[in-house]
PDB file of C-alpha atoms in Angstrom:
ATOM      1  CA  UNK A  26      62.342 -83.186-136.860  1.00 38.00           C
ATOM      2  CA  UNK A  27      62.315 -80.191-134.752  1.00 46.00           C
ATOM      3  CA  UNK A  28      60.911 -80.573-130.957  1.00 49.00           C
ATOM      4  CA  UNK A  29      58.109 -77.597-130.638  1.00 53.00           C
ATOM      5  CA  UNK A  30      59.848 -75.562-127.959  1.00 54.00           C
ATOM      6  CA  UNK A  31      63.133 -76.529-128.494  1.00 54.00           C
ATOM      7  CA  UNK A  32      65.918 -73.669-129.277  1.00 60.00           C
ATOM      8  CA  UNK A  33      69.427 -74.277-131.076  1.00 57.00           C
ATOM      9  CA  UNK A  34      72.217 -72.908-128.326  1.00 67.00           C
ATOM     10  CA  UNK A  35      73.566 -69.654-129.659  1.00 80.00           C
ATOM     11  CA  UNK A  36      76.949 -70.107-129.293  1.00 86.00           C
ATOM     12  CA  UNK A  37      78.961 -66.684-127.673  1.00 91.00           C
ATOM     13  CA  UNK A  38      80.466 -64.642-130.469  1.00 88.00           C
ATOM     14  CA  UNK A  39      84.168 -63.601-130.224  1.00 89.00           C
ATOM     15  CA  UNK A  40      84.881 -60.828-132.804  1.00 85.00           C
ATOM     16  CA  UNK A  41      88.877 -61.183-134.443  1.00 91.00           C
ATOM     17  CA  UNK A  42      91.089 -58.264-133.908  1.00 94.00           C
ATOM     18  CA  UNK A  43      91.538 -56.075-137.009  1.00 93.00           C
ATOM     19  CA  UNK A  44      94.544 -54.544-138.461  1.00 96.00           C
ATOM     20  CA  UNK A  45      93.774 -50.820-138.105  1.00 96.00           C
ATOM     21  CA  UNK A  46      97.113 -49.255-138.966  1.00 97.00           C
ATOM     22  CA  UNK A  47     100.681 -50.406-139.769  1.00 97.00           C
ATOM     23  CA  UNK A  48     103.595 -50.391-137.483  1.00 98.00           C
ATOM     24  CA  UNK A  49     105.887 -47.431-137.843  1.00 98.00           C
ATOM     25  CA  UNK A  50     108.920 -49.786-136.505  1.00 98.00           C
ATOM     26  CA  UNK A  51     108.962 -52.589-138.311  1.00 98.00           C
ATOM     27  CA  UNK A  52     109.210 -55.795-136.130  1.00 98.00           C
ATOM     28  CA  UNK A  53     112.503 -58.303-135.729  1.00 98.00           C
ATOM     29  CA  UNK A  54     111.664 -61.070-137.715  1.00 98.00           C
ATOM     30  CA  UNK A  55     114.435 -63.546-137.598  1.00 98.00           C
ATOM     31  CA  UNK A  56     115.867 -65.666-140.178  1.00 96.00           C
ATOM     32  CA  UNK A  57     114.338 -68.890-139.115  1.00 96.00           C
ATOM     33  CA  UNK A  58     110.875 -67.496-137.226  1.00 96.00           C
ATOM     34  CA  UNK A  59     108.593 -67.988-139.744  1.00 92.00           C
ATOM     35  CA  UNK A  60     109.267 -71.341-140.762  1.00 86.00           C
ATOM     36  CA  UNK A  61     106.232 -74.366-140.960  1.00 80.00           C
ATOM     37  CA  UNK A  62     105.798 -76.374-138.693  1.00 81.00           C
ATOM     38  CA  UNK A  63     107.574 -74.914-135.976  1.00 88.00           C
ATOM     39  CA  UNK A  64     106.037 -72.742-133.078  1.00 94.00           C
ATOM     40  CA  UNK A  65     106.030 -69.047-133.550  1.00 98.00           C
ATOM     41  CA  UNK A  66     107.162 -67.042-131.043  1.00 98.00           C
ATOM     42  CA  UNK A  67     106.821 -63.255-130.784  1.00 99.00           C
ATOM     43  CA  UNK A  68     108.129 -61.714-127.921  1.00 99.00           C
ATOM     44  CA  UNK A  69     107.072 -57.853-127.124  1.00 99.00           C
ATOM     45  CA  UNK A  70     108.437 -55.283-124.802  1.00 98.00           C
ATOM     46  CA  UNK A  71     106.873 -51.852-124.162  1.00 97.00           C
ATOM     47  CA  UNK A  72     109.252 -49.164-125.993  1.00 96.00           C
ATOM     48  CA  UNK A  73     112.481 -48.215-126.918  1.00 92.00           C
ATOM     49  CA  UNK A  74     114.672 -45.239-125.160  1.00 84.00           C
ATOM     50  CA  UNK A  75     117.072 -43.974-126.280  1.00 74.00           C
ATOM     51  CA  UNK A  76     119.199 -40.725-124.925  1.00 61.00           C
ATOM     52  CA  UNK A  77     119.023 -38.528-128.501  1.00 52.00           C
ATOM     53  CA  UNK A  78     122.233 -36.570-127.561  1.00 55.00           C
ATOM     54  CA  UNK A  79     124.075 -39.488-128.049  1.00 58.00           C
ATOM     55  CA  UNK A  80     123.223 -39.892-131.579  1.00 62.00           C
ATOM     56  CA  UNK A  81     123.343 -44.114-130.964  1.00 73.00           C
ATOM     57  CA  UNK A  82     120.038 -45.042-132.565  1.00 83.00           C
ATOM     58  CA  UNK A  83     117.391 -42.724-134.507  1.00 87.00           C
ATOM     59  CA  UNK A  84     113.206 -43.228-134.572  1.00 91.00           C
ATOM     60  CA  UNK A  85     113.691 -45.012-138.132  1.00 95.00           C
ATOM     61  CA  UNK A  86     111.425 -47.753-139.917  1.00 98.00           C
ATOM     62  CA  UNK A  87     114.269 -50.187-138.980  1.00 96.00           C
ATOM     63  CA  UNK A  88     114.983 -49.333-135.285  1.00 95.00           C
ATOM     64  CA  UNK A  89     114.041 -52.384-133.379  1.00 96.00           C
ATOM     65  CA  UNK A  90     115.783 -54.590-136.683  1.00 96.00           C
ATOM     66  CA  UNK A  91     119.152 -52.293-135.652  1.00 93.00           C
ATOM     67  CA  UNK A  92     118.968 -53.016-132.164  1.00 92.00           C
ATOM     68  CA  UNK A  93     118.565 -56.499-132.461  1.00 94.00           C
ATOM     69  CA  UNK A  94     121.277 -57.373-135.459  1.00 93.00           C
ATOM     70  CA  UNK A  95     123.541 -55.324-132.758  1.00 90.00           C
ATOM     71  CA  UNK A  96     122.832 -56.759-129.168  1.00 90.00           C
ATOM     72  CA  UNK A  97     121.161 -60.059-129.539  1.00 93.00           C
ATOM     73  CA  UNK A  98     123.493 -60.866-132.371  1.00 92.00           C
ATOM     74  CA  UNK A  99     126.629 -59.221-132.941  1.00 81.00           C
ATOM     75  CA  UNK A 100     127.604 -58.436-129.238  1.00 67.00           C
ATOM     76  CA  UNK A 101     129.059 -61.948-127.398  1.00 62.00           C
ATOM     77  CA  UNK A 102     129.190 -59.845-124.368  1.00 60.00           C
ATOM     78  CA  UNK A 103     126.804 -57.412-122.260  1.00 63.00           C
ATOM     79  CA  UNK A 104     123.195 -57.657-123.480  1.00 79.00           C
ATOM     80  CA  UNK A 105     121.636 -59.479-120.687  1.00 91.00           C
ATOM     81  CA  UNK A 106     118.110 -59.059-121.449  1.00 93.00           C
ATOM     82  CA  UNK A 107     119.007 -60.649-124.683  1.00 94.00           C
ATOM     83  CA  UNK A 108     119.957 -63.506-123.132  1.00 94.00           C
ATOM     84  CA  UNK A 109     117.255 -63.496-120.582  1.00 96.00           C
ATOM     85  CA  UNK A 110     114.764 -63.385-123.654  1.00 97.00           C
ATOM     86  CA  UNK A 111     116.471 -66.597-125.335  1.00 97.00           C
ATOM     87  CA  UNK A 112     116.302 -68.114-121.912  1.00 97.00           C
ATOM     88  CA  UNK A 113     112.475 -68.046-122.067  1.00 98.00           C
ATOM     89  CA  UNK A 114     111.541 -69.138-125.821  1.00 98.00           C
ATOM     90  CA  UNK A 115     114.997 -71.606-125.178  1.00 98.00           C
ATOM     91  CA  UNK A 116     113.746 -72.964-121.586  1.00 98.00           C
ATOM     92  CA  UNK A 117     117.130 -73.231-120.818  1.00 97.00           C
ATOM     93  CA  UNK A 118     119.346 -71.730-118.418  1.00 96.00           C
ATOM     94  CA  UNK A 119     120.660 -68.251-119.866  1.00 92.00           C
ATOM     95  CA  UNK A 120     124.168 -68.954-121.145  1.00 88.00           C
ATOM     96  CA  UNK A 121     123.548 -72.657-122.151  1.00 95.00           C
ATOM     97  CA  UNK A 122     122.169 -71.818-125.152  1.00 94.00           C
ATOM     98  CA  UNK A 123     123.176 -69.812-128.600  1.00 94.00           C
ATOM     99  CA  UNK A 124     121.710 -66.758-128.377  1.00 94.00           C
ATOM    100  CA  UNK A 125     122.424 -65.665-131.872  1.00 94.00           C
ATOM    101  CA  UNK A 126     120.646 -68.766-133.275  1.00 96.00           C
ATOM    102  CA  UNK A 127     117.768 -68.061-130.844  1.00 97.00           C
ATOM    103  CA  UNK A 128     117.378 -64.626-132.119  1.00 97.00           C
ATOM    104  CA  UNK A 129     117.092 -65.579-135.598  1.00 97.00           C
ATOM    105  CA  UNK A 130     113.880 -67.757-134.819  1.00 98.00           C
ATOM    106  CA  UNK A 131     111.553 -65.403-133.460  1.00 98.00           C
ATOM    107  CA  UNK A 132     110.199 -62.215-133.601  1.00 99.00           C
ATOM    108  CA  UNK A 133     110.138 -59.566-131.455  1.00 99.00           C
ATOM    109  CA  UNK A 134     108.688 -55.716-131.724  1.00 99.00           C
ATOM    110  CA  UNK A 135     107.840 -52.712-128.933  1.00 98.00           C
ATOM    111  CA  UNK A 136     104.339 -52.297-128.249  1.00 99.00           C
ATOM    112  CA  UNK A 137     104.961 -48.062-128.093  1.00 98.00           C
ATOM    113  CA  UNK A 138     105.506 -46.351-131.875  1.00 98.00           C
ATOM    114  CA  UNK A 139     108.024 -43.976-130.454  1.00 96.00           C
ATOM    115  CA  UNK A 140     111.048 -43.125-128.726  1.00 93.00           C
ATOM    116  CA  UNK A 141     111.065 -42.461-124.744  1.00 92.00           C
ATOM    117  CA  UNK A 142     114.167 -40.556-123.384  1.00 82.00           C
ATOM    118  CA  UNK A 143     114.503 -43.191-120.252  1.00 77.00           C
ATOM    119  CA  UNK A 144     113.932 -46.742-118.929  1.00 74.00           C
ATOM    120  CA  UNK A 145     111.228 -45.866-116.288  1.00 77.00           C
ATOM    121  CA  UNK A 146     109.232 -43.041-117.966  1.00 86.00           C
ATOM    122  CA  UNK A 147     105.705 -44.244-118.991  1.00 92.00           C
ATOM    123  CA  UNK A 148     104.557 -43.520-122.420  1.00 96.00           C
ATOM    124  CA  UNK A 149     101.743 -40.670-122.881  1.00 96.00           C
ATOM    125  CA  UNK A 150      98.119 -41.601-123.212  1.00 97.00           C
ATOM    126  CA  UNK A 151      98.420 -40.526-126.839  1.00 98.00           C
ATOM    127  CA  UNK A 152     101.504 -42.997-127.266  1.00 98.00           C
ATOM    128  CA  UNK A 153      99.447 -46.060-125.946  1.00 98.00           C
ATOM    129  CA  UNK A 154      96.753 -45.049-128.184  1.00 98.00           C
ATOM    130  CA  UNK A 155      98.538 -44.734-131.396  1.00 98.00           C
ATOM    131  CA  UNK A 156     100.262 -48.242-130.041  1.00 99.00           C
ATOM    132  CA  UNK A 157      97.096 -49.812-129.755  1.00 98.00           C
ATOM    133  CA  UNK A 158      95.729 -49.045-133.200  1.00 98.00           C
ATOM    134  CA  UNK A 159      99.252 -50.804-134.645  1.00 98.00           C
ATOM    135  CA  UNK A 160      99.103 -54.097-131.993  1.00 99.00           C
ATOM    136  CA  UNK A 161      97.151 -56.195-135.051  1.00 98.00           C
ATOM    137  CA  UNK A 162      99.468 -55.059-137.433  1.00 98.00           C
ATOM    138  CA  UNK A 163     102.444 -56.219-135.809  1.00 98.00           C
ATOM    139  CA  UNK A 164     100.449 -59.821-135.360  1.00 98.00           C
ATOM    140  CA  UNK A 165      99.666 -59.871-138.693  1.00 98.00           C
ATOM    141  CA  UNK A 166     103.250 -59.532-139.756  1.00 98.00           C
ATOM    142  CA  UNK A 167     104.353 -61.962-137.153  1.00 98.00           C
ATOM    143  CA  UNK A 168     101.632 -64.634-137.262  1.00 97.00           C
ATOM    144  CA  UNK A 169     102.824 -66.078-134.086  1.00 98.00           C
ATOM    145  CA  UNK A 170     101.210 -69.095-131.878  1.00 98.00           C
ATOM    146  CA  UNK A 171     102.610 -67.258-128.644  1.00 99.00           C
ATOM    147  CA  UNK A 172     103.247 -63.773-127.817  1.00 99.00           C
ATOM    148  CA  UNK A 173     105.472 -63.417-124.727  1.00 99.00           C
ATOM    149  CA  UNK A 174     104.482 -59.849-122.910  1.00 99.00           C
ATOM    150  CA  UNK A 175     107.041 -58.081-121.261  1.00 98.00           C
ATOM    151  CA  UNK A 176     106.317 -56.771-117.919  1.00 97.00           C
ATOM    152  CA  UNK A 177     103.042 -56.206-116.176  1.00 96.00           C
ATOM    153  CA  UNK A 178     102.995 -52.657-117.432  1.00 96.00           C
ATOM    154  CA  UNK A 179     102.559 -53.436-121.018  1.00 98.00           C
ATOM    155  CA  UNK A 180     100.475 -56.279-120.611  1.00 98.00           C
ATOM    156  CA  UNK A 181      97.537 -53.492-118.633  1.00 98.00           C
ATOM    157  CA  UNK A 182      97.704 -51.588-121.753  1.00 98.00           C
ATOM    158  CA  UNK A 183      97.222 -54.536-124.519  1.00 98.00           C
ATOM    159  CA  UNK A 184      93.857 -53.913-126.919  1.00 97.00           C
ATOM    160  CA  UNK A 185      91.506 -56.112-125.052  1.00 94.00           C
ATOM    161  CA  UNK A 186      89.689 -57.672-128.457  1.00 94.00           C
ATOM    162  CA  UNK A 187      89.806 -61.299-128.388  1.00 94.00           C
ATOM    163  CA  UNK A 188      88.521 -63.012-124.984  1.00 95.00           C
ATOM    164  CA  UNK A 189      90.467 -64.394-121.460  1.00 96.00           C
ATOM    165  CA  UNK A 190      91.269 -67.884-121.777  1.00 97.00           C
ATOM    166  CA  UNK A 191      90.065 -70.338-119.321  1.00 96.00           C
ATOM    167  CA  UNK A 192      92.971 -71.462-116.599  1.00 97.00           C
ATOM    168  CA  UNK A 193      95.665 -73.547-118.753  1.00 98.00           C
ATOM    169  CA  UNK A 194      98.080 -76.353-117.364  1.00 96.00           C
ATOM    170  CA  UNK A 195     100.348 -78.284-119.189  1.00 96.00           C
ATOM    171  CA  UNK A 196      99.176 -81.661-118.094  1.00 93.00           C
ATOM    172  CA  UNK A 197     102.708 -83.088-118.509  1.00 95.00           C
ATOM    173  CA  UNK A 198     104.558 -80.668-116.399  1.00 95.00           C
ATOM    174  CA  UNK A 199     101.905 -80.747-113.225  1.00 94.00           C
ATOM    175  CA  UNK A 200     104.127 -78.234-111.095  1.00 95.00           C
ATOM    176  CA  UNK A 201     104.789 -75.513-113.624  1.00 97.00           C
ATOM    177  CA  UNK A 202     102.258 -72.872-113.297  1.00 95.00           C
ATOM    178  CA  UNK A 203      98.705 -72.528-113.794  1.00 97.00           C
ATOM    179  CA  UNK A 204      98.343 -69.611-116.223  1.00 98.00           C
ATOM    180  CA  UNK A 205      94.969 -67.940-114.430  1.00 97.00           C
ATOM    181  CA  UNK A 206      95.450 -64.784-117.412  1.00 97.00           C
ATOM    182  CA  UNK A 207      96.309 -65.833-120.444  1.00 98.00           C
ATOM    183  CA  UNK A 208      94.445 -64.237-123.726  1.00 98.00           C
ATOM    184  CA  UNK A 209      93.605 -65.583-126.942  1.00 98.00           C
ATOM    185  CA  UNK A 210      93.863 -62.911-130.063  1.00 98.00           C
ATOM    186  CA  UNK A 211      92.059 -64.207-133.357  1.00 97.00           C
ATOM    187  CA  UNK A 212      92.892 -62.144-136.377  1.00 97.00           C
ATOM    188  CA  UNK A 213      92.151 -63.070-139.519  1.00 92.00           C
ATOM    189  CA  UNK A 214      94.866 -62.497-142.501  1.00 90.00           C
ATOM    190  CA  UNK A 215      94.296 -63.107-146.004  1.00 87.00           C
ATOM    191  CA  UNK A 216      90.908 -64.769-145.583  1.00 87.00           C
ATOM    192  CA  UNK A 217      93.258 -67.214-142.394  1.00 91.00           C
ATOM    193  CA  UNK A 218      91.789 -67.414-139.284  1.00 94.00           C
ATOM    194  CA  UNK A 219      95.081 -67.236-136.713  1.00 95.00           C
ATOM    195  CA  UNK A 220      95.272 -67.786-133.274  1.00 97.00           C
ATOM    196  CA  UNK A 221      97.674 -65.976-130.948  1.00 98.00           C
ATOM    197  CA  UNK A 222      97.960 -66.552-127.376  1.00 99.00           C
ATOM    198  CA  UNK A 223      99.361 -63.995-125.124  1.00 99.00           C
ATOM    199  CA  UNK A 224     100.691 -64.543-121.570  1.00 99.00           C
ATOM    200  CA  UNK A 225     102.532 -62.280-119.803  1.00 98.00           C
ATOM    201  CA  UNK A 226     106.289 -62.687-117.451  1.00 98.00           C
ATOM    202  CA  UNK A 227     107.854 -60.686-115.321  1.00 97.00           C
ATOM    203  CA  UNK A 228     110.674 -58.466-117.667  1.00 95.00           C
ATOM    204  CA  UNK A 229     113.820 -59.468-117.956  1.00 94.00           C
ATOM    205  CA  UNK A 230     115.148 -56.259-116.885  1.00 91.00           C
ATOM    206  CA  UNK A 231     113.927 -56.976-113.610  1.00 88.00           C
ATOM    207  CA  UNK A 232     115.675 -57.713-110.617  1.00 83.00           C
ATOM    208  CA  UNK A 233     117.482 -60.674-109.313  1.00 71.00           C
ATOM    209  CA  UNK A 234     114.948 -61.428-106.626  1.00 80.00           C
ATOM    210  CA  UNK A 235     111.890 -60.687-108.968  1.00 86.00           C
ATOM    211  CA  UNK A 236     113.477 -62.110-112.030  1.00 90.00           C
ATOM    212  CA  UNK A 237     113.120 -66.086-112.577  1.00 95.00           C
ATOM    213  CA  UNK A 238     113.917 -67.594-115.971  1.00 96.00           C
ATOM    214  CA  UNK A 239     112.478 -71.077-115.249  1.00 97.00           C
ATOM    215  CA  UNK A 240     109.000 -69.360-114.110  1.00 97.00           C
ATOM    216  CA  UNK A 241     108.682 -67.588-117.153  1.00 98.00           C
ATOM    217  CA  UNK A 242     110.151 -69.859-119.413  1.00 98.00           C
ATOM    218  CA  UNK A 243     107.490 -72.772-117.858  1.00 98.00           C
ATOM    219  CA  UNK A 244     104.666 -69.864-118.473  1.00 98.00           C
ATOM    220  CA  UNK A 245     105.456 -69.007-122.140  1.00 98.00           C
ATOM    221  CA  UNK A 246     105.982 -72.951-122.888  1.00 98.00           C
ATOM    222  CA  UNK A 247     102.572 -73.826-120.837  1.00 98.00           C
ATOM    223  CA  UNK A 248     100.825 -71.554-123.418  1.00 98.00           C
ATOM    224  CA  UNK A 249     103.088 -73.342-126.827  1.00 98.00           C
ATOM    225  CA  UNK A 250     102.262 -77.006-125.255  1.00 97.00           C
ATOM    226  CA  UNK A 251      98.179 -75.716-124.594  1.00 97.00           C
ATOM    227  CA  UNK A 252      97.933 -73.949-128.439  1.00 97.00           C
ATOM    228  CA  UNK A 253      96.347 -76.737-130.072  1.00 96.00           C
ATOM    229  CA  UNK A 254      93.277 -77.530-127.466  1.00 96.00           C
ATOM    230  CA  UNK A 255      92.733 -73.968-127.145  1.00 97.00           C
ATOM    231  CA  UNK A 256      92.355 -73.360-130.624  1.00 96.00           C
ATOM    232  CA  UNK A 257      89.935 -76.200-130.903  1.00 96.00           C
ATOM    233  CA  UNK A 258      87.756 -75.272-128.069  1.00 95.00           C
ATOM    234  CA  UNK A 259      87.703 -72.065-129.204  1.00 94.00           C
ATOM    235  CA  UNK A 260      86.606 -73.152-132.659  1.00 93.00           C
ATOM    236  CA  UNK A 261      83.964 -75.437-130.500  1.00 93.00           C
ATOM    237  CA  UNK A 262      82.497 -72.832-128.231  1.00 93.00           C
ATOM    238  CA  UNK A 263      82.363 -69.549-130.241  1.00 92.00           C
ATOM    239  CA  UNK A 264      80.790 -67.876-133.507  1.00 91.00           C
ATOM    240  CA  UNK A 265      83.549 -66.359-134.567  1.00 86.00           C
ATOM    241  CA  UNK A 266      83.635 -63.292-137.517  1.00 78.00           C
TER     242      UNK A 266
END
């Protein structure tokens, strides 16, 4: 019986990212990363750079696929951000770990479609636009639980469809972090609601006295242990379409 006056709570709608066009560079998916039942992990930097007059690696559909096979797997030496990477989605200290086996059970793409001639040059406007339009397409090849953002840089310039989580702790682990930014993507694939959460560490090309791989290893693994409750309160709490 319905109470004269009384209104149903309209719950907040949260609208799921769409795919609007498809990667140019095709992400790294690794051997092992899209397995059931285990946690996805994508991990995504800003670009790659490349100097062109040394003919090493050309703007091709299978770029960031090259790159990877060669530094993250072939090379036992050099490659440090590789190994900083596996550090995070290992928890582990770098070096204690195998790196190759690492690789092959994640994904990883760059945000930024095309090739920048150095390390420290921003992309264009135009590049962070045509990224933007190709973030849900790399998702939706990926499907990951947890998308590890590289750098603060890249995080500023993510799509911001989906919503900011509220404050998550991993009740377990009371002194790692308190992520106060995460942000929860919904996209829907093939008539499958997903869930991605994306937090955000400091890159691994960083410095020694910026760089720490137990901080962001504790941050990416805060938002794995918290993917469950968030989906489910985020099921609870929003119309979502």
């Amino acid at each position: 019986m319905r109470i004269d006056g009384a209104r149903t709570p309209v719950r907040p709608r949260l609208v799921c990212g769409r795919v609007e066009a498809t990667p140019f560079l095709k992400p790294w998916i690794g051997q092992n990363a899209m397995h059931e039942g285990g946690v996805r992990w994508h991990v995504m930097g800003e670009s790659h750079y490349t100097r062109l007059e040394d003919g090493a690696y050309q703007r091709t559909p299978d770029l960031t696929q090259t790159v990877i096979s060669d530094w993250a797997l072939e090379k036992s030496a050099g490659g440090s951000f590789f190994t900083r990477v596996g550090a995070v989605v290992e928890n582990k200290e770098p070096g204690s770990f195998d790196r190759r086996s690492t690789w092959e059970g994640i994904a990883y793409s760059n945000f930024v479609q095309q090739l920048l001639d150095g390390p420290r040059k921003p992309p264009t406007p135009a590049m962070l636009d045509e990224a933007r339009s190709c973030f849900f397409g790399q998702l939706a090849i990926s499907r990951p639980d947890v998308l590890v953002v590289l750098g603060t840089r890249l995080w500023e310039e993510l799509p911001l469809d989906g919503v900011k989580l509220s404050p998550l702790q991993f009740a377990c682990e009371p002194d790692w972090p308190i992520l106060e930014d995460a942000w929860l993507y919904p996209l829907e694939i093939d008539d499958t609601l997903t869930f991605t959460i994306a937090v955000k560490i400091v890159h691994p090309s960083a410095g020694f006295r910026r760089w720490n791989w137990r901080v962001a290893a504790r941050r990416a693994h805060t938002a794995m242990y918290c993917h469950s409750n968030v989906i489910e309160e985020a099921l609870a709490t929003y119309d979502i379409s």
